[in-house]
Coordinates of C-alpha atoms in Angstrom, one line a residue:
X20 CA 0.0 0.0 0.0
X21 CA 1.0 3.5 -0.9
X22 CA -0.4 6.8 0.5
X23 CA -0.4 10.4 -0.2
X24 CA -0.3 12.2 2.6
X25 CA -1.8 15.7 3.1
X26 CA -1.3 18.1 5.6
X27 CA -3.5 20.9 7.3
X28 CA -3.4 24.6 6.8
X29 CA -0.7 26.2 8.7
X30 CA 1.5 23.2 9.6
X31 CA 3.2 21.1 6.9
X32 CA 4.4 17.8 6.2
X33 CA 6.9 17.2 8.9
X34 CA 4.4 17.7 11.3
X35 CA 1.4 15.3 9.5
X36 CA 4.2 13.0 9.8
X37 CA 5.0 13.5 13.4
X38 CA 1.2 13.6 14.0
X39 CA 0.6 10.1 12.5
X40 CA 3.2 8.4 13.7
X41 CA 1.1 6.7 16.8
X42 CA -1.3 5.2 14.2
X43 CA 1.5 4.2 11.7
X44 CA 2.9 2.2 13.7
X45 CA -0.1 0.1 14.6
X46 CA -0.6 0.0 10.4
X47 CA 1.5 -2.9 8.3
X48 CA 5.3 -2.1 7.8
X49 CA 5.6 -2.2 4.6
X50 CA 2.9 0.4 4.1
X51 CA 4.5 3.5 2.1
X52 CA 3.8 7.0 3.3
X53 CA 4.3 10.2 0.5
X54 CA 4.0 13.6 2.3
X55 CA 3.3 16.3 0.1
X56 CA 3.6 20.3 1.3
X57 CA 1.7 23.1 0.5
X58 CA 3.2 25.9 -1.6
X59 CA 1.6 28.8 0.2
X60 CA 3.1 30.0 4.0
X61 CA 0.6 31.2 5.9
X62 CA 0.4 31.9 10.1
X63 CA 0.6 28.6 11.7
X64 CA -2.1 26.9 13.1
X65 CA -3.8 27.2 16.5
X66 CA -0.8 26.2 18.9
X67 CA 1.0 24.3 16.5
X68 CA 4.1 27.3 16.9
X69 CA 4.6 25.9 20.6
X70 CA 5.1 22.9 19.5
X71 CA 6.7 22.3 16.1
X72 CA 9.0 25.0 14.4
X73 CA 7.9 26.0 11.2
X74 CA 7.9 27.1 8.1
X75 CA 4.2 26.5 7.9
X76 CA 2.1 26.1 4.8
X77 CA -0.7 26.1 3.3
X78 CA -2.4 24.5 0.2
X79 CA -4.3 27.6 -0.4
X80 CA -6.1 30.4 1.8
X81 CA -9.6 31.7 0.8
X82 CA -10.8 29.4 -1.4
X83 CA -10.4 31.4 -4.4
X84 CA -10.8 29.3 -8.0
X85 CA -7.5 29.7 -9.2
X86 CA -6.0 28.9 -6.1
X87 CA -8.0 25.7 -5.5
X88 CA -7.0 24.6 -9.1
X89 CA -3.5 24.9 -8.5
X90 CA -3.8 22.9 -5.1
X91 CA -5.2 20.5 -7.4
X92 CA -3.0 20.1 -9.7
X93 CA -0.3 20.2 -7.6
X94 CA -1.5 17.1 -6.2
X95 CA -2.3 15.0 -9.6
X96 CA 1.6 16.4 -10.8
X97 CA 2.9 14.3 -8.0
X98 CA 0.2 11.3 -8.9
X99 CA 1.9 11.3 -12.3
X100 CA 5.4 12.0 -11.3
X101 CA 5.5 9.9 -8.2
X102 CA 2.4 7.6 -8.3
X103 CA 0.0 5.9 -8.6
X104 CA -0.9 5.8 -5.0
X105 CA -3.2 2.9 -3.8
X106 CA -5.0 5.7 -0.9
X107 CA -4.7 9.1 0.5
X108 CA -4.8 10.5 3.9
X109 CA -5.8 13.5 4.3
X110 CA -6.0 15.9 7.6
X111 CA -7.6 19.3 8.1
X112 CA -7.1 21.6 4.5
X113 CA -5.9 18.1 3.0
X114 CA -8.6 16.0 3.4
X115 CA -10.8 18.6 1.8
X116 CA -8.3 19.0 -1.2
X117 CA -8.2 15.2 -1.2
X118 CA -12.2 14.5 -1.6
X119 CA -12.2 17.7 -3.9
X120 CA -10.0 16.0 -6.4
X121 CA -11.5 12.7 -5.9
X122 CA -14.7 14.0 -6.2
X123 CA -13.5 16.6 -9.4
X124 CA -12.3 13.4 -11.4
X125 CA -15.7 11.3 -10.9
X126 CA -17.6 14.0 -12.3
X127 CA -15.3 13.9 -14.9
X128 CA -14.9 10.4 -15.3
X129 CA -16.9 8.3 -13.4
X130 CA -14.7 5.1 -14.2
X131 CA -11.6 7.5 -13.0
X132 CA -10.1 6.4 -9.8
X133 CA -7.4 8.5 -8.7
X134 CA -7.4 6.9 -5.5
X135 CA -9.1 3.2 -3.9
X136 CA -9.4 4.2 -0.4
X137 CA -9.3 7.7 1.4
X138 CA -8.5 8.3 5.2
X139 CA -10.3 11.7 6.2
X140 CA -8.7 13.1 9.6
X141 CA -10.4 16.0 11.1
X142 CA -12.2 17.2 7.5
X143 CA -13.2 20.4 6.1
X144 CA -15.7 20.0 3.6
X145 CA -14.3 19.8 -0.3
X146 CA -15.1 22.2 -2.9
X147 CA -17.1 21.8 -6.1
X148 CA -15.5 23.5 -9.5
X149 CA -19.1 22.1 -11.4
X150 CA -21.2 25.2 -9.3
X151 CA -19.7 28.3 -10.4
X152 CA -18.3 30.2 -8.1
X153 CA -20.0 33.2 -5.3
X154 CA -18.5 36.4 -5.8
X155 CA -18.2 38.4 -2.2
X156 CA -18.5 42.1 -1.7
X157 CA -17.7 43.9 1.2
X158 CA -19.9 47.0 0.0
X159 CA -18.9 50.9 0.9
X160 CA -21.4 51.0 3.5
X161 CA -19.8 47.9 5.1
X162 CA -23.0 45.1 4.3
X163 CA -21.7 42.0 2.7
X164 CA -23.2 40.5 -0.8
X165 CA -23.4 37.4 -2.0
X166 CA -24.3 37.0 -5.9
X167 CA -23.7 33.6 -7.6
X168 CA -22.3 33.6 -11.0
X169 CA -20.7 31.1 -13.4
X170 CA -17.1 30.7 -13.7
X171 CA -17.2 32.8 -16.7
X172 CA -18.5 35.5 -14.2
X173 CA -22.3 35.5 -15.7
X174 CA -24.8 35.8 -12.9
X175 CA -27.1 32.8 -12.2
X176 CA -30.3 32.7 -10.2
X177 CA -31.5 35.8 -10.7
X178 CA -30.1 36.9 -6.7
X179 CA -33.1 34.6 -5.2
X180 CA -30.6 32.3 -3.0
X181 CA -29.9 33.3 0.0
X182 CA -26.1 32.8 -0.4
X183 CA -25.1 34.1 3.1
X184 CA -26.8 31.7 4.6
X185 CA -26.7 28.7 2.4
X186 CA -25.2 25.0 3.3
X187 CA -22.5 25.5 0.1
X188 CA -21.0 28.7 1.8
X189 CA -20.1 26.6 5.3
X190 CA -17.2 28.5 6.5
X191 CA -16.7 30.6 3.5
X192 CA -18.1 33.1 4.4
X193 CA -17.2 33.3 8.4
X194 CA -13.4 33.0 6.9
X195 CA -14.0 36.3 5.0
X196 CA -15.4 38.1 7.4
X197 CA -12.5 37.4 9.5
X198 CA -10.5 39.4 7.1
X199 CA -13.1 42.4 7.1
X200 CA -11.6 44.4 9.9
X201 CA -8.3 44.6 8.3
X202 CA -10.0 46.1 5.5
X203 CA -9.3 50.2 5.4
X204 CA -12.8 51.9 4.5
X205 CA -10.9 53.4 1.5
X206 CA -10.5 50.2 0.2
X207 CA -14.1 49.8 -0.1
X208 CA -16.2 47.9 -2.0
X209 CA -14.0 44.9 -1.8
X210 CA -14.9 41.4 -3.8
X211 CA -13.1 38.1 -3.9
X212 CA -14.6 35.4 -6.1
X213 CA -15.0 32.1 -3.9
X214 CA -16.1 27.8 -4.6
X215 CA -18.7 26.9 -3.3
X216 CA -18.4 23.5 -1.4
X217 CA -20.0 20.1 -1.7
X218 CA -23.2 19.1 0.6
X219 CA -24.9 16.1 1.3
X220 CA -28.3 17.6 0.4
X221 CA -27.2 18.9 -3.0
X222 CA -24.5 15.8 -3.9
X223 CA -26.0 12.5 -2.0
X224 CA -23.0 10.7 -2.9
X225 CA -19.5 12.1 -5.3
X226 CA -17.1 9.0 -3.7
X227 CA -17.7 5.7 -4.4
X228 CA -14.1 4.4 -2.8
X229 CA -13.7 3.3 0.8
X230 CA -13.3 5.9 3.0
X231 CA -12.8 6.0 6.5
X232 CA -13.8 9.4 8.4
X233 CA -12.3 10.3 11.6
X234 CA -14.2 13.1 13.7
X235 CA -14.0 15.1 17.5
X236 CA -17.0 15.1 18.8
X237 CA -15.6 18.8 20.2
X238 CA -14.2 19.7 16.8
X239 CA -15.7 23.1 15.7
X240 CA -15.8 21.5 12.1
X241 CA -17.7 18.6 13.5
X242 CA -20.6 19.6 10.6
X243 CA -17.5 19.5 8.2
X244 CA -16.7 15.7 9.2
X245 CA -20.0 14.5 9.3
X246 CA -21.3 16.4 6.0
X247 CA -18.2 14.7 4.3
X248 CA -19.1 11.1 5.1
X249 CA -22.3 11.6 3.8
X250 CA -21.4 12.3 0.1
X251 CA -19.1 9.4 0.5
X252 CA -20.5 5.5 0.1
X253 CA -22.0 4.6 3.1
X254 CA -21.9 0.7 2.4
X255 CA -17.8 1.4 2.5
X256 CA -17.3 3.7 4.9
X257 CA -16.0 3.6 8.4
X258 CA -16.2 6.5 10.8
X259 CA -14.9 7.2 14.2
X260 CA -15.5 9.6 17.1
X261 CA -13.1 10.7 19.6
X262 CA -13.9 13.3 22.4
X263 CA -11.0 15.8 21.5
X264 CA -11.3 18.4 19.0
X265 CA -9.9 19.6 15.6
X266 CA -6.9 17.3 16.3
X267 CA -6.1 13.5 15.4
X268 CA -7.0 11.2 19.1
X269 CA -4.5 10.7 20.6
X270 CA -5.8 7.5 23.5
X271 CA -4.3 4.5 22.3
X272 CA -7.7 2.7 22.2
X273 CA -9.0 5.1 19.8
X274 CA -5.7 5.2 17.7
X275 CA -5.9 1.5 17.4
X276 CA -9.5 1.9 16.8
X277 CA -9.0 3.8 13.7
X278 CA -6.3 1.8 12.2
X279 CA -8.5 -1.3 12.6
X280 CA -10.9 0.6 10.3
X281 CA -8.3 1.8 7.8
X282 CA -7.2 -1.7 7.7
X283 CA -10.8 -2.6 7.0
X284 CA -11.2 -0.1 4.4
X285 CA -8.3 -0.8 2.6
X286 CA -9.5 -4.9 2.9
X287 CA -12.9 -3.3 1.4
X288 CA -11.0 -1.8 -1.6
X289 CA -9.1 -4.8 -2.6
X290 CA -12.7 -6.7 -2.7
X291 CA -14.1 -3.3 -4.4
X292 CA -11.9 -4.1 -7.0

C-alpha cells in the first residue's frame, strides 16, 4: 500500500508526519507513506508554533478558483510523477483538497479512480469546481453581498438564493469576514470570487471508494466531518469519534480503533476491486 499524505493549513508535512506516527505504527510495515507540502506559507495553526517550528504552509487560503485549481494540480503532478498511490490521507485543509480531487475526477470520469481508499482526519468540507463560483462584496457602507455567477463571471439565479446563509457557503463566508476588519474603509467595495463546497443535500453521494472518516466530537468543524461522510459510500465507509477536538485522538484505544478501520477499508478496496 501506498499513501499520499496531506497536511492541514498552517503546519506542513513534517508535522502530518509527526502527528501520525502513533497510528503508523499500529498499520503494516511495509505500508509507504508520500508527504506532500503546501506551496503557500501562511500563520501557523492554533498552537501548533509551541510545538513544532515551522515554516508552515498552506495549500491555499480563501478558497479562491484559481488557487484551489493549483492545489489540485499540484496534487495530480505528484500522482503522475511519483504515483500511482493505492490511498490518501488527508488531515484538516488536506482532506478537503483530497475529496475535492476525488470527487473533481468522478464528475469527470466516473470510471476514474485517482485513489481506492481515502482516510479523512479531522475534514473540512471539499469544494465543487461544477457550481460556479459566489462572488463576495464587502460593500462601501460595510453590508456584505453574496451573488452567484458562473465561472465565466455570468450571474445565475437571478439573486433569489440566500447565499449568506446557504449550506455550500459553510465557513466561507465566516473566513471572510474574518479578514473584514483589516480592511481600510478606502478600500471599499471589496470582492473576492470564492467555490462553493459540496453538501450532502445537494450531492447525495461524489465518492464511491472506501473511505474512512475520523471526527472530534468537540471539533468546531464537526458539521464538516459528518457532512463529508455523507457524500461518501456509506456501504464502504467507516467513521470514528473521539472526544478531543480539531486534532487527530491521541488514547491508544482510539488510535488503534481507527487503524482497525483503515485496515478494514483498505481490505474493502481490494474486494471493491
Amino acid at each position: 500500500m501506498r499513501f499520499l499524505c496531506l497536511h492541514g493549513h498552517g503546519t506542513n508535512s513534517q508535522i502530518l508526519e509527526a502527528q501520525l506516527e502513533p497510528l503508523r505504527s499500529r498499520l503494516p510495515r511495509d505500508w509507504e507513506y508520500e508527504f506532500l507540502d503546501g506551496e503557500k506559507e501562511t500563520i501557523p495553526a492554533t498552537g501548533i508554533d509551541a510545538v513544532f517550528p515551522g515554516p508552515y504552509v498552506c495549500y491555499h487560503e480563501e478558497p479562491i478558483p484559481e488557487d484551489v485549481q493549483h492545489a489540485v494540480d499540484l496534487v495530480k503532478e505528484v500522482i503522475r510523477e511519483e504515483g500511482p498511490f493505492d490511498g490518501v490521507i488527508g488531515f484538516s485543509q488536506g482532506a478537503a483538497l483530497a475529496a475535492t480531487v476525488i470527487a473533481a475526477e468522478a464528475e469527470r470520469d466516473p470510471l476514474a479512480e485517482t485513489f481506492k481508499v481515502a482516510i479523512f482526519l479531522s475534514a473540512t468540507m471539499p469544494f465543487d469546481f461544477s457550481a460556479g463560483k459566489l462572488r463576495l462584496t464587502c460593500e462601501a457602507d460595510n453590508t456584505l453581498t453574496a451573488t452567484h455567477q458562473d465561472i465565466d463571471g455570468t450571474k445565475l439565479d437571478g439573486g433569489k438564493q440566500d447565499w449568506l446563509n446557504d449550506c455550500r457557503t459553510a465557513g466561507v463566508i465566516a473566513e471572510f469576514q474574518a479578514r473584514r476588519p483589516q480592511v481600510e474603509k478606502s478600500a471599499l467595495p471589496q470582492s473576492v470570487d470564492v467555490l462553493l463546497r459540496y453538501h450532502p443535500s445537494t450531492h447525495p453521494q461524489q465518492i464511491d471508494i472506501p473511505t474512512v472518516h475520523v471526527i472530534g466530537l468537540k471539533d468546531e468543524y464537526l458539521d464538516h466531518g459528518k457532512n463529508l461522510a455523507g457524500i461518501c459510500n456509506s456501504r464502504i465507509q467507516q467513521v470514528v469519534t473521539h472526544d478531543g477536538g480539531h486534532q487527530l485522538p491521541r488514547e491508544g484505544a482510539t488510535v488503534s480503533r481507527v487503524a482497525e478501520a483503515i485496515q478494514w477499508a483498505v481490505d474493502r478496496m481490494l474486494f471493491h476491486n
